[in-house]
PDB file of C-alpha atoms and ligand atoms in Angstrom:
ATOM      1  CA  MET A1124      15.035   9.599   7.047  1.00 49.00           C
ATOM      2  CA  ASN A1125      12.281   6.872   6.805  1.00 65.00           C
ATOM      3  CA  VAL A1126      14.043   3.906   8.146  1.00 77.00           C
ATOM      4  CA  SER A1127      15.733   4.322  11.802  1.00 78.00           C
ATOM      5  CA  PRO A1128      19.479   3.770  11.700  1.00 81.00           C
ATOM      6  CA  LEU A1129      19.300   1.263  14.617  1.00 79.00           C
ATOM      7  CA  HIS A1130      17.030  -0.694  12.331  1.00 78.00           C
ATOM      8  CA  TRP A1131      19.733  -0.805   9.590  1.00 78.00           C
ATOM      9  CA  LEU A1132      22.400  -1.769  12.155  1.00 82.00           C
ATOM     10  CA  TYR A1133      19.972  -4.641  13.433  1.00 79.00           C
ATOM     11  CA  ARG A1134      19.135  -5.968   9.749  1.00 77.00           C
ATOM     12  CA  GLY A1135      22.867  -5.677   9.142  1.00 78.00           C
ATOM     13  CA  THR A1136      23.948  -7.607  11.674  1.00 81.00           C
ATOM     14  CA  LEU A1137      21.129 -10.066  11.429  1.00 77.00           C
ATOM     15  CA  ASN A1138      21.921 -10.784   7.842  1.00 76.00           C
ATOM     16  CA  LEU A1139      25.648 -11.305   8.930  1.00 75.00           C
ATOM     17  CA  LEU A1140      24.699 -13.943  11.425  1.00 75.00           C
ATOM     18  CA  PHE A1141      21.958 -15.506   9.410  1.00 76.00           C
ATOM     19  CA  PRO A1142      21.615 -15.224   5.532  1.00 84.00           C
ATOM     20  CA  PRO A1143      18.581 -13.867   4.117  1.00 92.00           C
ATOM     21  CA  GLN A1144      15.360 -16.562   3.488  1.00 95.00           C
ATOM     22  CA  CYS A1145      12.962 -16.224   0.858  1.00 97.00           C
ATOM     23  CA  ALA A1146       9.799 -15.081   2.506  1.00 97.00           C
ATOM     24  CA  GLY A1147       7.679 -17.689   0.163  1.00 97.00           C
ATOM     25  CA  CYS A1148       9.720 -20.553   0.263  1.00 97.00           C
ATOM     26  CA  ALA A1149      12.440 -20.412   2.776  1.00 95.00           C
ATOM     27  CA  LEU A1150      15.169 -20.603  -0.071  1.00 95.00           C
ATOM     28  CA  SER A1151      18.279 -19.315   1.446  1.00 94.00           C
ATOM     29  CA  GLY A1152      20.277 -16.509   0.065  1.00 93.00           C
ATOM     30  CA  THR A1153      17.684 -14.096  -1.152  1.00 95.00           C
ATOM     31  CA  VAL A1154      14.664 -12.345   0.690  1.00 96.00           C
ATOM     32  CA  LEU A1155      12.439 -13.198  -2.302  1.00 98.00           C
ATOM     33  CA  CYS A1156      13.375 -15.581  -5.075  1.00 97.00           C
ATOM     34  CA  SER A1157      12.536 -15.430  -8.370  1.00 96.00           C
ATOM     35  CA  ARG A1158      10.325 -18.418  -8.686  1.00 97.00           C
ATOM     36  CA  CYS A1159       8.223 -16.904  -6.069  1.00 97.00           C
ATOM     37  CA  MET A1160       7.984 -13.918  -7.459  1.00 96.00           C
ATOM     38  CA  GLN A1161       6.853 -15.302 -10.685  1.00 95.00           C
ATOM     39  CA  SER A1162       4.236 -17.646  -9.028  1.00 96.00           C
ATOM     40  CA  ILE A1163       2.140 -14.391  -7.969  1.00 96.00           C
ATOM     41  CA  GLN A1164      -0.784 -14.271  -9.975  1.00 92.00           C
ATOM     42  CA  PRO A1165      -2.941 -11.207 -10.784  1.00 92.00           C
ATOM     43  CA  LEU A1166      -6.653 -10.812  -9.426  1.00 91.00           C
ATOM     44  CA  THR A1167      -9.106 -13.232 -10.733  1.00 88.00           C
ATOM     45  CA  PRO A1168     -11.984 -11.420 -12.557  1.00 89.00           C
ATOM     46  CA  PRO A1169     -14.941 -10.628 -12.205  1.00 91.00           C
ATOM     47  CA  TYR A1170     -14.204  -7.792 -10.013  1.00 91.00           C
ATOM     48  CA  CYS A1171     -15.251  -4.038 -10.103  1.00 91.00           C
ATOM     49  CA  PRO A1172     -12.369  -2.161 -12.368  1.00 88.00           C
ATOM     50  CA  ARG A1173     -12.437   0.853 -10.000  1.00 89.00           C
ATOM     51  CA  CYS A1174     -11.835  -0.373  -6.551  1.00 91.00           C
ATOM     52  CA  LEU A1175     -11.062  -4.165  -7.180  1.00 92.00           C
ATOM     53  CA  THR A1176     -13.880  -5.543  -5.168  1.00 89.00           C
ATOM     54  CA  LEU A1177     -14.732  -8.908  -6.088  1.00 88.00           C
ATOM     55  CA  LEU A1178     -17.880  -9.689  -7.774  1.00 90.00           C
ATOM     56  CA  ALA A1179     -20.160 -12.697  -8.038  1.00 88.00           C
ATOM     57  CA  THR A1180     -21.067 -11.867 -11.813  1.00 89.00           C
ATOM     58  CA  PRO A1181     -19.375  -9.570 -14.440  1.00 87.00           C
ATOM     59  CA  GLU A1182     -20.791  -6.129 -14.016  1.00 84.00           C
ATOM     60  CA  ALA A1183     -19.431  -3.116 -14.795  1.00 86.00           C
ATOM     61  CA  CYS A1184     -18.941  -1.579 -11.552  1.00 89.00           C
ATOM     62  CA  CYS A1185     -19.470  -2.636  -7.772  1.00 89.00           C
ATOM     63  CA  ARG A1186     -22.836  -1.103  -6.351  1.00 87.00           C
ATOM     64  CA  PRO A1187     -20.827   1.307  -4.188  1.00 85.00           C
ATOM     65  CA  CYS A1188     -18.540   2.582  -6.995  1.00 88.00           C
ATOM     66  CA  THR A1189     -21.854   3.355  -9.193  1.00 88.00           C
ATOM     67  CA  GLU A1190     -23.553   5.042  -6.095  1.00 88.00           C
ATOM     68  CA  ARG A1191     -20.956   7.287  -5.136  1.00 83.00           C
ATOM     69  CA  ILE A1192     -18.191   9.447  -6.244  1.00 85.00           C
ATOM     70  CA  SER A1193     -14.812   8.509  -5.438  1.00 88.00           C
ATOM     71  CA  ALA A1194     -11.920  10.545  -4.755  1.00 92.00           C
ATOM     72  CA  LEU A1195      -9.833   7.993  -6.440  1.00 94.00           C
ATOM     73  CA  ARG A1196      -9.976   7.409 -10.076  1.00 94.00           C
ATOM     74  CA  GLY A1197      -8.859   3.865  -9.527  1.00 95.00           C
ATOM     75  CA  LEU A1198      -7.269   1.456  -7.660  1.00 96.00           C
ATOM     76  CA  ARG A1199      -4.703  -1.351  -9.092  1.00 97.00           C
ATOM     77  CA  ALA A1200      -3.125  -4.361  -7.401  1.00 97.00           C
ATOM     78  CA  VAL A1201      -0.417  -6.644  -7.679  1.00 97.00           C
ATOM     79  CA  GLY A1202      -2.563  -9.427  -6.591  1.00 96.00           C
ATOM     80  CA  SER A1203      -4.732 -11.053  -3.842  1.00 94.00           C
ATOM     81  CA  TYR A1204      -3.695 -10.788  -0.100  1.00 95.00           C
ATOM     82  CA  THR A1205      -2.852 -14.762  -0.195  1.00 94.00           C
ATOM     83  CA  GLY A1206       0.283 -17.020  -0.542  1.00 95.00           C
ATOM     84  CA  VAL A1207       3.489 -15.316  -1.374  1.00 97.00           C
ATOM     85  CA  LEU A1208       2.418 -11.914  -1.414  1.00 97.00           C
ATOM     86  CA  LEU A1209       0.672 -12.109   2.060  1.00 97.00           C
ATOM     87  CA  ALA A1210       4.005 -13.763   3.574  1.00 97.00           C
ATOM     88  CA  SER A1211       6.273 -11.094   2.289  1.00 98.00           C
ATOM     89  CA  ILE A1212       4.092  -8.546   3.349  1.00 97.00           C
ATOM     90  CA  HIS A1213       4.046  -9.710   6.860  1.00 97.00           C
ATOM     91  CA  ALA A1214       8.022 -10.329   6.447  1.00 97.00           C
ATOM     92  CA  LEU A1215       8.097  -6.531   5.394  1.00 96.00           C
ATOM     93  CA  LYS A1216       5.911  -5.007   8.347  1.00 94.00           C
ATOM     94  CA  TYR A1217       6.053  -7.224  11.127  1.00 93.00           C
ATOM     95  CA  GLN A1218       9.480  -9.000  10.894  1.00 92.00           C
ATOM     96  CA  GLY A1219      10.947  -5.963   9.452  1.00 92.00           C
ATOM     97  CA  VAL A1220      12.643  -7.508   6.476  1.00 94.00           C
ATOM     98  CA  ILE A1221      13.034  -4.120   4.750  1.00 94.00           C
ATOM     99  CA  GLU A1222      15.224  -5.571   1.949  1.00 95.00           C
ATOM    100  CA  LEU A1223      12.075  -6.815   0.531  1.00 97.00           C
ATOM    101  CA  ALA A1224      10.918  -3.187  -0.199  1.00 97.00           C
ATOM    102  CA  ASP A1225      13.119  -3.596  -3.566  1.00 97.00           C
ATOM    103  CA  PRO A1226      11.734  -6.701  -5.055  1.00 97.00           C
ATOM    104  CA  LEU A1227       7.983  -5.731  -4.019  1.00 98.00           C
ATOM    105  CA  GLY A1228       8.563  -2.278  -5.454  1.00 98.00           C
ATOM    106  CA  LYS A1229       9.871  -4.045  -8.833  1.00 97.00           C
ATOM    107  CA  LEU A1230       6.291  -5.811  -8.822  1.00 97.00           C
ATOM    108  CA  LEU A1231       4.462  -2.612  -8.052  1.00 98.00           C
ATOM    109  CA  ALA A1232       6.265  -0.830 -11.111  1.00 98.00           C
ATOM    110  CA  GLN A1233       5.409  -4.164 -13.448  1.00 97.00           C
ATOM    111  CA  THR A1234       1.846  -3.755 -12.140  1.00 97.00           C
ATOM    112  CA  TYR A1235       1.922   0.208 -13.058  1.00 98.00           C
ATOM    113  CA  GLN A1236       3.072  -0.562 -16.378  1.00 98.00           C
ATOM    114  CA  ARG A1237       0.392  -3.513 -17.217  1.00 96.00           C
ATOM    115  CA  HIS A1238      -2.185  -1.095 -16.441  1.00 95.00           C
ATOM    116  CA  HIS A1239      -0.710   1.587 -18.588  1.00 97.00           C
ATOM    117  CA  LEU A1240      -0.749   4.275 -15.552  1.00 97.00           C
ATOM    118  CA  GLN A1241       0.669   7.677 -16.175  1.00 97.00           C
ATOM    119  CA  ALA A1242       1.569   9.282 -12.924  1.00 98.00           C
ATOM    120  CA  ASP A1243       3.683  12.784 -12.310  1.00 97.00           C
ATOM    121  CA  ILE A1244       4.500  11.978  -8.799  1.00 97.00           C
ATOM    122  CA  VAL A1245       4.396   8.796  -6.270  1.00 98.00           C
ATOM    123  CA  LEU A1246       3.555   9.280  -2.619  1.00 97.00           C
ATOM    124  CA  PRO A1247       3.354   6.569   0.239  1.00 97.00           C
ATOM    125  CA  VAL A1248       0.474   6.383   2.494  1.00 96.00           C
ATOM    126  CA  PRO A1249       1.702   7.831   5.660  1.00 94.00           C
ATOM    127  CA  LEU A1250       1.857   6.346   9.048  1.00 90.00           C
ATOM    128  CA  HIS A1251       0.969   7.886  11.946  1.00 85.00           C
ATOM    129  CA  PRO A1252       4.392   9.802  13.334  1.00 84.00           C
ATOM    130  CA  GLU A1253       3.725   7.434  16.360  1.00 85.00           C
ATOM    131  CA  ARG A1254       3.352   3.935  14.616  1.00 85.00           C
ATOM    132  CA  GLN A1255       5.993   5.072  12.487  1.00 87.00           C
ATOM    133  CA  ARG A1256       8.210   5.352  15.518  1.00 87.00           C
ATOM    134  CA  GLN A1257       6.948   2.247  16.986  1.00 88.00           C
ATOM    135  CA  ARG A1258       7.927   0.023  13.676  1.00 88.00           C
ATOM    136  CA  GLY A1259      11.160   2.063  12.812  1.00 89.00           C
ATOM    137  CA  PHE A1260       9.836   2.832   9.298  1.00 93.00           C
ATOM    138  CA  ASN A1261       6.996   2.979   7.066  1.00 95.00           C
ATOM    139  CA  GLN A1262       6.525   0.043   4.705  1.00 96.00           C
ATOM    140  CA  ALA A1263       4.347   2.149   2.227  1.00 97.00           C
ATOM    141  CA  THR A1264       7.546   4.751   1.881  1.00 97.00           C
ATOM    142  CA  LEU A1265      10.017   1.907   1.519  1.00 97.00           C
ATOM    143  CA  LEU A1266       7.613   0.673  -1.336  1.00 98.00           C
ATOM    144  CA  ALA A1267       6.703   4.027  -3.031  1.00 98.00           C
ATOM    145  CA  ARG A1268      10.558   4.839  -2.886  1.00 98.00           C
ATOM    146  CA  ALA A1269      11.444   1.383  -4.598  1.00 98.00           C
ATOM    147  CA  CYS A1270       8.687   1.679  -7.107  1.00 98.00           C
ATOM    148  CA  ALA A1271       9.376   5.195  -8.208  1.00 98.00           C
ATOM    149  CA  ARG A1272      12.904   4.419  -8.631  1.00 98.00           C
ATOM    150  CA  GLN A1273      12.119   1.616 -10.915  1.00 97.00           C
ATOM    151  CA  LEU A1274       9.716   3.888 -13.158  1.00 98.00           C
ATOM    152  CA  GLY A1275      11.847   6.873 -13.103  1.00 98.00           C
ATOM    153  CA  ILE A1276       9.217   8.935 -11.171  1.00 97.00           C
ATOM    154  CA  PRO A1277       9.899  11.760  -8.786  1.00 97.00           C
ATOM    155  CA  TRP A1278       8.464  10.597  -5.303  1.00 96.00           C
ATOM    156  CA  ASP A1279       7.696  12.569  -2.006  1.00 94.00           C
ATOM    157  CA  GLU A1280       7.227  10.953   1.482  1.00 92.00           C
ATOM    158  CA  ARG A1281       6.507  14.588   3.188  1.00 89.00           C
ATOM    159  CA  LEU A1282       3.561  16.149   1.147  1.00 90.00           C
ATOM    160  CA  LEU A1283       1.083  13.955   2.831  1.00 92.00           C
ATOM    161  CA  ILE A1284       0.988  13.754   6.506  1.00 87.00           C
ATOM    162  CA  ARG A1285      -1.035  11.634   8.721  1.00 88.00           C
ATOM    163  CA  ARG A1286      -3.006  14.078  11.249  1.00 81.00           C
ATOM    164  CA  ARG A1287      -4.154  11.791  13.909  1.00 70.00           C
ATOM    165  CA  ALA A1288      -4.123   8.116  14.617  1.00 65.00           C
ATOM    166  CA  THR A1289      -6.841   5.990  13.274  1.00 69.00           C
ATOM    167  CA  SER A1290      -7.773   2.756  15.011  1.00 67.00           C
ATOM    168  CA  SER A1291      -7.495  -0.553  13.380  1.00 71.00           C
ATOM    169  CA  GLN A1292      -9.802  -1.012  10.421  1.00 71.00           C
ATOM    170  CA  VAL A1293     -10.050  -4.713  10.969  1.00 70.00           C
ATOM    171  CA  GLY A1294     -13.981  -5.667  11.625  1.00 75.00           C
ATOM    172  CA  LEU A1295     -15.320  -2.507  10.457  1.00 75.00           C
ATOM    173  CA  THR A1296     -17.878  -2.306   7.404  1.00 76.00           C
ATOM    174  CA  ALA A1297     -17.030  -0.186   4.356  1.00 74.00           C
ATOM    175  CA  SER A1298     -18.780   2.952   5.795  1.00 76.00           C
ATOM    176  CA  GLU A1299     -17.217   2.736   9.246  1.00 76.00           C
ATOM    177  CA  ARG A1300     -13.934   2.389   7.587  1.00 75.00           C
ATOM    178  CA  ARG A1301     -14.568   5.509   5.556  1.00 75.00           C
ATOM    179  CA  ALA A1302     -15.701   7.623   8.550  1.00 74.00           C
ATOM    180  CA  ASN A1303     -12.795   5.978  10.772  1.00 75.00           C
ATOM    181  CA  VAL A1304     -10.158   7.888   8.393  1.00 77.00           C
ATOM    182  CA  ALA A1305     -12.126  10.602   7.011  1.00 73.00           C
ATOM    183  CA  ALA A1306      -9.927  13.918   7.297  1.00 75.00           C
ATOM    184  CA  ALA A1307      -7.290  11.911   8.924  1.00 82.00           C
ATOM    185  CA  PHE A1308      -4.735  12.957   6.251  1.00 86.00           C
ATOM    186  CA  SER A1309      -3.647  16.482   5.311  1.00 85.00           C
ATOM    187  CA  LEU A1310      -1.010  18.564   3.114  1.00 86.00           C
ATOM    188  CA  PRO A1311       1.241  20.646   5.764  1.00 78.00           C
ATOM    189  CA  SER A1312       3.265  22.368   2.895  1.00 71.00           C
ATOM    190  CA  SER A1313       2.983  23.971  -0.358  1.00 72.00           C
ATOM    191  CA  THR A1314       0.840  22.116  -2.994  1.00 78.00           C
ATOM    192  CA  ARG A1315       2.599  23.454  -5.839  1.00 84.00           C
ATOM    193  CA  ARG A1316       4.110  20.102  -6.647  1.00 85.00           C
ATOM    194  CA  ILE A1317       0.770  18.346  -6.886  1.00 90.00           C
ATOM    195  CA  ARG A1318      -1.398  20.840  -8.820  1.00 92.00           C
ATOM    196  CA  GLU A1319      -2.802  19.877 -12.219  1.00 94.00           C
ATOM    197  CA  ARG A1320      -0.645  16.594 -11.521  1.00 96.00           C
ATOM    198  CA  THR A1321      -1.655  13.122 -11.388  1.00 98.00           C
ATOM    199  CA  ILE A1322      -0.583  11.205  -8.113  1.00 97.00           C
ATOM    200  CA  LEU A1323       0.254   7.708  -7.626  1.00 98.00           C
ATOM    201  CA  LEU A1324      -0.918   6.722  -3.767  1.00 98.00           C
ATOM    202  CA  ILE A1325       1.225   3.690  -2.729  1.00 98.00           C
ATOM    203  CA  ASP A1326       0.269   1.201   0.077  1.00 98.00           C
ATOM    204  CA  ASP A1327       0.766  -2.267   1.184  1.00 97.00           C
ATOM    205  CA  VAL A1328      -2.807  -3.324   1.442  1.00 96.00           C
ATOM    206  CA  SER A1329      -5.960  -2.145   0.711  1.00 94.00           C
ATOM    207  CA  THR A1330      -9.517  -3.640   1.753  1.00 89.00           C
ATOM    208  CA  THR A1331     -12.042  -1.298   0.981  1.00 86.00           C
ATOM    209  CA  GLY A1332      -9.950   1.477  -0.495  1.00 88.00           C
ATOM    210  CA  ALA A1333     -11.147   4.077   2.380  1.00 89.00           C
ATOM    211  CA  THR A1334      -7.766   4.803   3.462  1.00 92.00           C
ATOM    212  CA  LEU A1335      -6.369   5.451   0.023  1.00 95.00           C
ATOM    213  CA  GLU A1336      -9.446   7.271  -0.666  1.00 92.00           C
ATOM    214  CA  ALA A1337      -9.053   9.427   2.597  1.00 93.00           C
ATOM    215  CA  CYS A1338      -5.644  10.376   1.051  1.00 94.00           C
ATOM    216  CA  ALA A1339      -6.863  11.190  -2.299  1.00 95.00           C
ATOM    217  CA  ARG A1340      -9.524  13.616  -0.908  1.00 92.00           C
ATOM    218  CA  PRO A1341      -7.119  16.485   0.239  1.00 92.00           C
ATOM    219  CA  LEU A1342      -4.881  15.952  -2.880  1.00 94.00           C
ATOM    220  CA  LEU A1343      -7.666  16.701  -4.896  1.00 94.00           C
ATOM    221  CA  ASP A1344      -8.902  19.556  -3.057  1.00 91.00           C
ATOM    222  CA  ALA A1345      -5.316  20.996  -3.476  1.00 91.00           C
ATOM    223  CA  GLY A1346      -5.506  20.847  -7.156  1.00 93.00           C
ATOM    224  CA  ALA A1347      -4.390  17.362  -8.059  1.00 95.00           C
ATOM    225  CA  GLN A1348      -5.762  16.345 -11.536  1.00 97.00           C
ATOM    226  CA  ALA A1349      -6.341  12.874 -10.543  1.00 97.00           C
ATOM    227  CA  VAL A1350      -5.174  10.143  -7.888  1.00 97.00           C
ATOM    228  CA  TRP A1351      -4.704   6.893  -8.598  1.00 98.00           C
ATOM    229  CA  GLY A1352      -4.109   3.785  -5.725  1.00 97.00           C
ATOM    230  CA  LEU A1353      -1.508   1.146  -6.156  1.00 98.00           C
ATOM    231  CA  VAL A1354      -1.403  -1.576  -3.831  1.00 98.00           C
ATOM    232  CA  LEU A1355       0.500  -4.878  -3.658  1.00 98.00           C
ATOM    233  CA  ALA A1356      -2.307  -6.821  -2.340  1.00 97.00           C
ATOM    234  CA  LYS A1357      -6.006  -6.316  -2.465  1.00 95.00           C
ATOM    235  CA  ARG A1358      -8.017  -7.962   0.564  1.00 92.00           C
ATOM    236  CA  ASN A1359     -11.470  -9.439   0.246  1.00 79.00           C
ATOM    237  CA  PHE A1360     -13.542  -7.595   2.762  1.00 58.00           C
ATOM    238  CA  ALA A1361     -16.134 -10.087   3.092  1.00 54.00           C
ATOM    239  CA  HIS A1362     -13.679 -13.028   3.630  1.00 47.00           C
ATOM    240  CA  GLU A1363     -11.664 -10.983   5.976  1.00 41.00           C
ATOM    241  CA  ARG A1364     -14.959 -10.331   7.893  1.00 39.00           C
ATOM    242  CA  SER A1365     -15.845 -14.073   8.373  1.00 40.00           C
ATOM    243  CA  ARG A1366     -11.884 -14.639   9.456  1.00 39.00           C
ATOM    244  CA  ASN A1367     -11.281 -12.975  12.983  1.00 36.00           C
ATOM    245  CA  ALA A1368      -8.315 -15.099  12.860  1.00 37.00           C
ATOM    246  CA  SER A1369      -6.379 -12.509  11.150  1.00 39.00           C
ATOM    247  CA  ARG A1370      -7.018  -9.769  13.523  1.00 38.00           C
ATOM    248  CA  SER A1371      -3.661  -9.775  15.253  1.00 35.00           C
ATOM    249  CA  LEU A1372      -2.103  -9.540  11.745  1.00 39.00           C
ATOM    250  CA  SER A1373      -4.006  -6.783  10.620  1.00 38.00           C
ATOM    251  CA  PHE A1374      -2.671  -4.132  12.638  1.00 37.00           C
ATOM    252  CA  ARG A1375      -1.035  -1.227  10.785  1.00 42.00           C
TER     253      ARG A1375
HETATM  254 ZN1   ZN B2669      11.196 -18.513  -2.852  1.00 84.99          ZN
HETATM  255 ZN1   ZN B2670     -15.938  -0.742  -6.960  1.00 84.99          ZN
END
């Protein structure tokens, strides 16, 4: 159970009292209207084809991606962390509008298809159990399930676990982020399901890719063939560091 029964009850009562509103434009009757969904734009190049870091000039890859071997085969995102996507992610995570997982999962599935990804199994980036208890759900699990159902690919929310809580990544440099989440994830049980398989890791937002990378490492160690990351929004790291105002919104 990835959403607590209490949360479902709460959402059900809320929907009865107040009809749902579009997270993008507040249109009544839907959590995300088709106009807002269609207004979401893919990332504007030039960006690193591997990690989606925005580049000043078109190059093959960003410097970090050419200098180190990444556990992730690549990262793909629906769009940037702005506008309708940002509003929808906040509504899902911080206001608990779990109904958004369906339209957002559809967007993830469309992005998967647009980039011709081929995965055997979909896994969400796990939250620490304590954090999940506070929130009542893991948004990445809801997104992974919705995306996997759209694509007809199996998914598993228990294969990967978060062993320890990590402090907020906000304000940390790329290497600090990697150190912060390194060894935070592990595989608790049999790794049979992932051996020789291509894994698709789902999360809501990625900034440096450090969290996805920390998830990918134990999967590769356990024999996975390749690990791809797919997120709703890619956040521009340089932009975020100059904007400390977003600090309170970046808790996860
Ligand atoms: Zn709308
Ligand atoms: Zn890169």
